mmCIF file of C-alpha atoms in Angstrom:
data_model
loop_
_atom_site.group_PDB
_atom_site.id
_atom_site.type_symbol
_atom_site.label_atom_id
_atom_site.label_comp_id
_atom_site.label_asym_id
_atom_site.label_seq_id
_atom_site.Cartn_x
_atom_site.Cartn_y
_atom_site.Cartn_z
ATOM 1 C CA UNK A 1 0.000 0.000 0.000
ATOM 2 C CA UNK A 2 1.333 3.403 -0.996
ATOM 3 C CA UNK A 3 1.812 5.688 2.007
ATOM 4 C CA UNK A 4 3.073 9.247 2.243
ATOM 5 C CA UNK A 5 3.468 10.725 5.712
ATOM 6 C CA UNK A 6 4.374 14.383 6.155
ATOM 7 C CA UNK A 7 5.904 15.894 9.278
ATOM 8 C CA UNK A 8 7.663 19.047 10.411
ATOM 9 C CA UNK A 9 4.835 21.564 10.347
ATOM 10 C CA UNK A 10 4.135 23.967 13.161
ATOM 11 C CA UNK A 11 3.916 27.587 14.244
ATOM 12 C CA UNK A 12 6.717 29.870 13.077
ATOM 13 C CA UNK A 13 7.228 33.629 13.149
ATOM 14 C CA UNK A 14 7.389 35.653 9.941
ATOM 15 C CA UNK A 15 10.897 35.466 8.533
ATOM 16 C CA UNK A 16 11.500 32.120 10.176
ATOM 17 C CA UNK A 17 12.292 28.705 8.725
ATOM 18 C CA UNK A 18 10.857 25.204 8.768
ATOM 19 C CA UNK A 19 11.829 21.925 7.156
ATOM 20 C CA UNK A 20 9.063 19.578 6.083
ATOM 21 C CA UNK A 21 9.606 15.884 5.529
ATOM 22 C CA UNK A 22 7.585 13.260 3.671
ATOM 23 C CA UNK A 23 8.270 9.591 4.386
ATOM 24 C CA UNK A 24 7.274 7.292 1.543
ATOM 25 C CA UNK A 25 6.540 3.575 1.668
ATOM 26 C CA UNK A 26 4.779 0.887 -0.340
ATOM 27 C CA UNK A 27 6.417 1.740 -3.654
ATOM 28 C CA UNK A 28 9.842 2.200 -5.231
ATOM 29 C CA UNK A 29 10.380 5.815 -4.191
ATOM 30 C CA UNK A 30 13.438 6.323 -6.380
ATOM 31 C CA UNK A 31 11.360 5.660 -9.511
ATOM 32 C CA UNK A 32 8.808 8.418 -8.985
ATOM 33 C CA UNK A 33 8.739 12.170 -9.387
ATOM 34 C CA UNK A 34 7.376 13.996 -6.374
ATOM 35 C CA UNK A 35 5.660 17.277 -5.596
ATOM 36 C CA UNK A 36 4.639 19.561 -2.762
ATOM 37 C CA UNK A 37 1.162 21.089 -2.946
ATOM 38 C CA UNK A 38 -0.328 23.460 -0.379
ATOM 39 C CA UNK A 39 -3.794 24.536 0.673
ATOM 40 C CA UNK A 40 -4.394 27.724 2.631
ATOM 41 C CA UNK A 41 -7.178 27.512 5.224
ATOM 42 C CA UNK A 42 -10.539 27.338 3.460
ATOM 43 C CA UNK A 43 -8.923 27.782 0.049
ATOM 44 C CA UNK A 44 -8.067 25.703 -2.988
ATOM 45 C CA UNK A 45 -4.986 23.761 -4.010
ATOM 46 C CA UNK A 46 -1.714 25.384 -5.098
ATOM 47 C CA UNK A 47 1.228 23.491 -6.557
ATOM 48 C CA UNK A 48 4.473 24.496 -4.808
ATOM 49 C CA UNK A 49 7.403 22.457 -6.100
ATOM 50 C CA UNK A 50 8.459 19.441 -8.188
ATOM 51 C CA UNK A 51 11.486 17.171 -8.127
ATOM 52 C CA UNK A 52 12.393 14.462 -10.604
ATOM 53 C CA UNK A 53 13.057 10.886 -9.533
ATOM 54 C CA UNK A 54 16.825 11.411 -9.452
ATOM 55 C CA UNK A 55 16.630 14.910 -8.022
ATOM 56 C CA UNK A 56 18.339 16.420 -11.032
ATOM 57 C CA UNK A 57 15.341 18.483 -12.184
ATOM 58 C CA UNK A 58 13.541 20.869 -9.856
ATOM 59 C CA UNK A 59 10.806 23.460 -10.363
ATOM 60 C CA UNK A 60 9.156 25.986 -8.046
ATOM 61 C CA UNK A 61 6.059 28.134 -8.111
ATOM 62 C CA UNK A 62 6.898 31.807 -8.515
ATOM 63 C CA UNK A 63 5.382 32.478 -5.082
ATOM 64 C CA UNK A 64 8.099 30.446 -3.319
ATOM 65 C CA UNK A 65 11.051 30.683 -5.696
ATOM 66 C CA UNK A 66 14.224 31.762 -3.907
ATOM 67 C CA UNK A 67 12.773 30.962 -0.468
ATOM 68 C CA UNK A 68 11.904 27.246 -0.606
ATOM 69 C CA UNK A 69 14.175 24.329 -1.514
ATOM 70 C CA UNK A 70 12.935 20.866 -2.437
ATOM 71 C CA UNK A 71 15.174 17.831 -2.072
ATOM 72 C CA UNK A 72 14.989 14.078 -1.699
ATOM 73 C CA UNK A 73 16.976 11.196 -0.265
ATOM 74 C CA UNK A 74 16.186 8.062 -2.237
ATOM 75 C CA UNK A 75 18.175 5.899 0.182
ATOM 76 C CA UNK A 76 15.858 7.047 2.986
ATOM 77 C CA UNK A 77 12.663 7.097 0.868
ATOM 78 C CA UNK A 78 12.144 10.692 1.901
ATOM 79 C CA UNK A 79 11.155 14.009 0.362
ATOM 80 C CA UNK A 80 11.908 17.373 1.947
ATOM 81 C CA UNK A 81 10.901 21.019 1.693
ATOM 82 C CA UNK A 82 13.151 23.598 3.312
ATOM 83 C CA UNK A 83 11.145 26.781 3.800
ATOM 84 C CA UNK A 84 12.983 30.029 4.608
ATOM 85 C CA UNK A 85 11.878 33.650 4.927
ATOM 86 C CA UNK A 86 8.366 32.503 5.719
ATOM 87 C CA UNK A 87 5.467 34.912 5.274
ATOM 88 C CA UNK A 88 1.920 34.961 6.595
ATOM 89 C CA UNK A 89 0.659 33.983 3.148
ATOM 90 C CA UNK A 90 2.641 30.713 3.371
ATOM 91 C CA UNK A 91 0.218 29.537 6.063
ATOM 92 C CA UNK A 92 -1.301 26.340 4.698
ATOM 93 C CA UNK A 93 -1.534 22.596 4.908
ATOM 94 C CA UNK A 94 1.375 21.206 2.908
ATOM 95 C CA UNK A 95 0.872 17.904 1.095
ATOM 96 C CA UNK A 96 3.428 15.723 -0.588
ATOM 97 C CA UNK A 97 2.007 14.149 -3.713
ATOM 98 C CA UNK A 98 3.361 11.449 -5.965
ATOM 99 C CA UNK A 99 3.466 12.071 -9.686
ATOM 100 C CA UNK A 100 1.611 9.408 -11.634
ATOM 101 C CA UNK A 101 3.745 6.719 -13.187
ATOM 102 C CA UNK A 102 3.986 5.223 -16.646
ATOM 103 C CA UNK A 103 0.351 4.131 -16.938
ATOM 104 C CA UNK A 104 -1.458 6.920 -15.110
ATOM 105 C CA UNK A 105 0.702 9.675 -16.518
ATOM 106 C CA UNK A 106 1.004 13.263 -15.422
ATOM 107 C CA UNK A 107 -1.239 13.759 -12.399
ATOM 108 C CA UNK A 108 -0.941 13.391 -8.640
ATOM 109 C CA UNK A 109 -2.020 9.849 -7.890
ATOM 110 C CA UNK A 110 -1.243 9.587 -4.176
ATOM 111 C CA UNK A 111 -1.297 12.261 -1.471
ATOM 112 C CA UNK A 112 -0.152 12.383 2.111
ATOM 113 C CA UNK A 113 -2.369 13.518 4.983
ATOM 114 C CA UNK A 114 -0.663 16.904 5.072
ATOM 115 C CA UNK A 115 1.151 18.962 7.697
ATOM 116 C CA UNK A 116 -0.025 22.400 8.847
ATOM 117 C CA UNK A 117 2.353 25.338 8.682
ATOM 118 C CA UNK A 118 1.224 28.494 10.471
ATOM 119 C CA UNK A 119 3.236 31.690 10.032
ATOM 120 C CA UNK A 120 2.257 34.208 12.668
ATOM 121 C CA UNK A 121 3.782 36.442 15.306
ATOM 122 C CA UNK B 1 -0.111 29.700 -16.663
ATOM 123 C CA UNK B 2 -3.196 27.778 -17.781
ATOM 124 C CA UNK B 3 -6.292 28.932 -15.925
ATOM 125 C CA UNK B 4 -8.824 26.266 -14.958
ATOM 126 C CA UNK B 5 -12.390 27.458 -14.422
ATOM 127 C CA UNK B 6 -14.977 25.228 -12.770
ATOM 128 C CA UNK B 7 -18.753 25.609 -12.751
ATOM 129 C CA UNK B 8 -20.760 25.560 -10.624
ATOM 130 C CA UNK B 9 -18.818 26.419 -7.468
ATOM 131 C CA UNK B 10 -21.541 24.830 -5.362
ATOM 132 C CA UNK B 11 -23.850 21.953 -6.230
ATOM 133 C CA UNK B 12 -26.643 20.930 -3.830
ATOM 134 C CA UNK B 13 -27.822 17.482 -4.884
ATOM 135 C CA UNK B 14 -30.519 15.080 -3.727
ATOM 136 C CA UNK B 15 -29.262 11.650 -2.710
ATOM 137 C CA UNK B 16 -29.564 9.240 -5.619
ATOM 138 C CA UNK B 17 -29.699 12.012 -8.179
ATOM 139 C CA UNK B 18 -26.955 12.836 -10.685
ATOM 140 C CA UNK B 19 -24.438 15.640 -10.393
ATOM 141 C CA UNK B 20 -22.279 17.256 -13.039
ATOM 142 C CA UNK B 21 -19.265 19.567 -12.780
ATOM 143 C CA UNK B 22 -17.710 21.442 -15.676
ATOM 144 C CA UNK B 23 -14.105 22.485 -16.051
ATOM 145 C CA UNK B 24 -12.790 24.755 -18.767
ATOM 146 C CA UNK B 25 -9.130 25.487 -19.470
ATOM 147 C CA UNK B 26 -7.776 28.732 -20.898
ATOM 148 C CA UNK B 27 -5.949 26.781 -23.600
ATOM 149 C CA UNK B 28 -5.970 23.304 -25.083
ATOM 150 C CA UNK B 29 -4.765 20.554 -22.768
ATOM 151 C CA UNK B 30 -3.626 18.253 -25.570
ATOM 152 C CA UNK B 31 0.016 17.466 -24.910
ATOM 153 C CA UNK B 32 2.595 17.059 -27.671
ATOM 154 C CA UNK B 33 2.632 13.342 -26.834
ATOM 155 C CA UNK B 34 -1.040 13.097 -27.801
ATOM 156 C CA UNK B 35 -2.361 12.673 -24.256
ATOM 157 C CA UNK B 36 -4.602 15.129 -22.436
ATOM 158 C CA UNK B 37 -3.502 15.408 -18.824
ATOM 159 C CA UNK B 38 -6.746 16.469 -17.207
ATOM 160 C CA UNK B 39 -7.561 14.825 -13.901
ATOM 161 C CA UNK B 40 -10.254 15.112 -11.232
ATOM 162 C CA UNK B 41 -9.654 15.039 -7.490
ATOM 163 C CA UNK B 42 -12.076 14.596 -4.610
ATOM 164 C CA UNK B 43 -11.486 16.139 -1.200
ATOM 165 C CA UNK B 44 -13.832 14.969 1.516
ATOM 166 C CA UNK B 45 -14.164 17.178 4.610
ATOM 167 C CA UNK B 46 -11.004 17.044 6.710
ATOM 168 C CA UNK B 47 -9.260 14.713 4.264
ATOM 169 C CA UNK B 48 -6.463 15.133 1.720
ATOM 170 C CA UNK B 49 -7.306 15.156 -1.968
ATOM 171 C CA UNK B 50 -7.793 11.806 -3.681
ATOM 172 C CA UNK B 51 -7.374 11.049 -7.379
ATOM 173 C CA UNK B 52 -10.632 10.006 -9.055
ATOM 174 C CA UNK B 53 -10.058 10.360 -12.802
ATOM 175 C CA UNK B 54 -6.908 10.729 -14.909
ATOM 176 C CA UNK B 55 -6.394 11.540 -18.584
ATOM 177 C CA UNK B 56 -9.959 12.848 -18.930
ATOM 178 C CA UNK B 57 -11.898 9.629 -18.459
ATOM 179 C CA UNK B 58 -9.877 6.901 -16.739
ATOM 180 C CA UNK B 59 -11.056 5.922 -13.278
ATOM 181 C CA UNK B 60 -8.259 5.456 -10.756
ATOM 182 C CA UNK B 61 -7.909 2.295 -8.710
ATOM 183 C CA UNK B 62 -10.816 1.771 -6.321
ATOM 184 C CA UNK B 63 -12.998 4.573 -7.684
ATOM 185 C CA UNK B 64 -16.669 3.584 -7.995
ATOM 186 C CA UNK B 65 -18.086 3.411 -11.514
ATOM 187 C CA UNK B 66 -20.711 6.043 -10.703
ATOM 188 C CA UNK B 67 -17.917 8.557 -11.377
ATOM 189 C CA UNK B 68 -17.157 9.298 -15.010
ATOM 190 C CA UNK B 69 -15.153 11.887 -16.882
ATOM 191 C CA UNK B 70 -15.464 13.192 -20.400
ATOM 192 C CA UNK B 71 -14.413 16.037 -22.646
ATOM 193 C CA UNK B 72 -11.685 17.140 -24.982
ATOM 194 C CA UNK B 73 -9.495 20.130 -25.776
ATOM 195 C CA UNK B 74 -10.581 22.811 -23.325
ATOM 196 C CA UNK B 75 -13.914 21.535 -21.997
ATOM 197 C CA UNK B 76 -14.278 18.716 -19.514
ATOM 198 C CA UNK B 77 -16.987 17.242 -17.300
ATOM 199 C CA UNK B 78 -17.114 15.085 -14.199
ATOM 200 C CA UNK B 79 -20.396 13.250 -13.648
ATOM 201 C CA UNK B 80 -21.675 11.355 -10.648
ATOM 202 C CA UNK B 81 -24.513 9.132 -11.832
ATOM 203 C CA UNK B 82 -26.198 8.756 -8.439
ATOM 204 C CA UNK B 83 -24.860 10.829 -5.572
ATOM 205 C CA UNK B 84 -24.254 9.006 -2.297
ATOM 206 C CA UNK B 85 -23.643 10.539 1.126
ATOM 207 C CA UNK B 86 -19.928 9.699 0.957
ATOM 208 C CA UNK B 87 -19.575 11.850 -2.180
ATOM 209 C CA UNK B 88 -19.947 15.065 -0.187
ATOM 210 C CA UNK B 89 -16.859 17.218 -0.542
ATOM 211 C CA UNK B 90 -14.987 19.497 -2.897
ATOM 212 C CA UNK B 91 -14.018 18.403 -6.385
ATOM 213 C CA UNK B 92 -11.086 19.870 -8.282
ATOM 214 C CA UNK B 93 -10.011 19.567 -11.869
ATOM 215 C CA UNK B 94 -6.289 19.760 -12.511
ATOM 216 C CA UNK B 95 -4.165 20.079 -15.620
ATOM 217 C CA UNK B 96 -0.655 18.687 -15.929
ATOM 218 C CA UNK B 97 -0.202 19.190 -19.642
ATOM 219 C CA UNK B 98 1.748 22.376 -19.237
ATOM 220 C CA UNK B 99 4.037 23.463 -16.415
ATOM 221 C CA UNK B 100 3.077 24.617 -13.848
ATOM 222 C CA UNK B 101 0.260 22.258 -12.982
ATOM 223 C CA UNK B 102 -2.850 24.243 -12.129
ATOM 224 C CA UNK B 103 -6.122 23.499 -10.388
ATOM 225 C CA UNK B 104 -9.683 24.690 -10.732
ATOM 226 C CA UNK B 105 -11.193 26.664 -7.847
ATOM 227 C CA UNK B 106 -13.108 23.640 -6.607
ATOM 228 C CA UNK B 107 -16.797 22.694 -6.650
ATOM 229 C CA UNK B 108 -18.512 21.903 -3.376
ATOM 230 C CA UNK B 109 -20.981 19.016 -3.619
ATOM 231 C CA UNK B 110 -23.453 18.881 -0.770
ATOM 232 C CA UNK B 111 -26.690 17.081 -0.048
ATOM 233 C CA UNK B 112 -29.934 19.060 -0.230
#
């Protein structure tokens, strides 16, 4: 069974930093592209960042570019999001989401339960 | 960025009756590889999103056959043939044809 479990969220002051983690199991993590998607309270979904299976290709949404860094450790089956210079508008539930594989194609086929990040003084 | 527009934003439905959600993209979602990467997600209250439909009309593993997707180009539809209580939630369309992936605003399905 595919499982994605996020951790690392919490309350942080504006300008602060947090590092989110996503532990993957039930599939060959190193074969799949991964993403972070966030959802502000009561709002819709916003894609945040993408990383290829090897980690060699990375993309960011303009809203987080230069402040967030995505990475992965395939030996540990883990995905990360380092968030610096946090702003109030970064307050959201952050989900890790697996990119669909060969058959399903480009979509997000599995999602974690999410971790809440609150940026407030 | 491709803008995804869903209608309606709210859909009160009687149990056992059908429901339909439309999604329109600001440009064609046909990829250069010939596929159309339009998917539908369901988010039940307090839950993470869940993939229902991929590539316009393919049901994901474990999705009941009362859910169906259709469309082409820029216009797409999700239909629920007979709404059940467990279908309450917000439904999102999403495109992954062009970077960055973008989502519709969401359509809330609730029981009358």
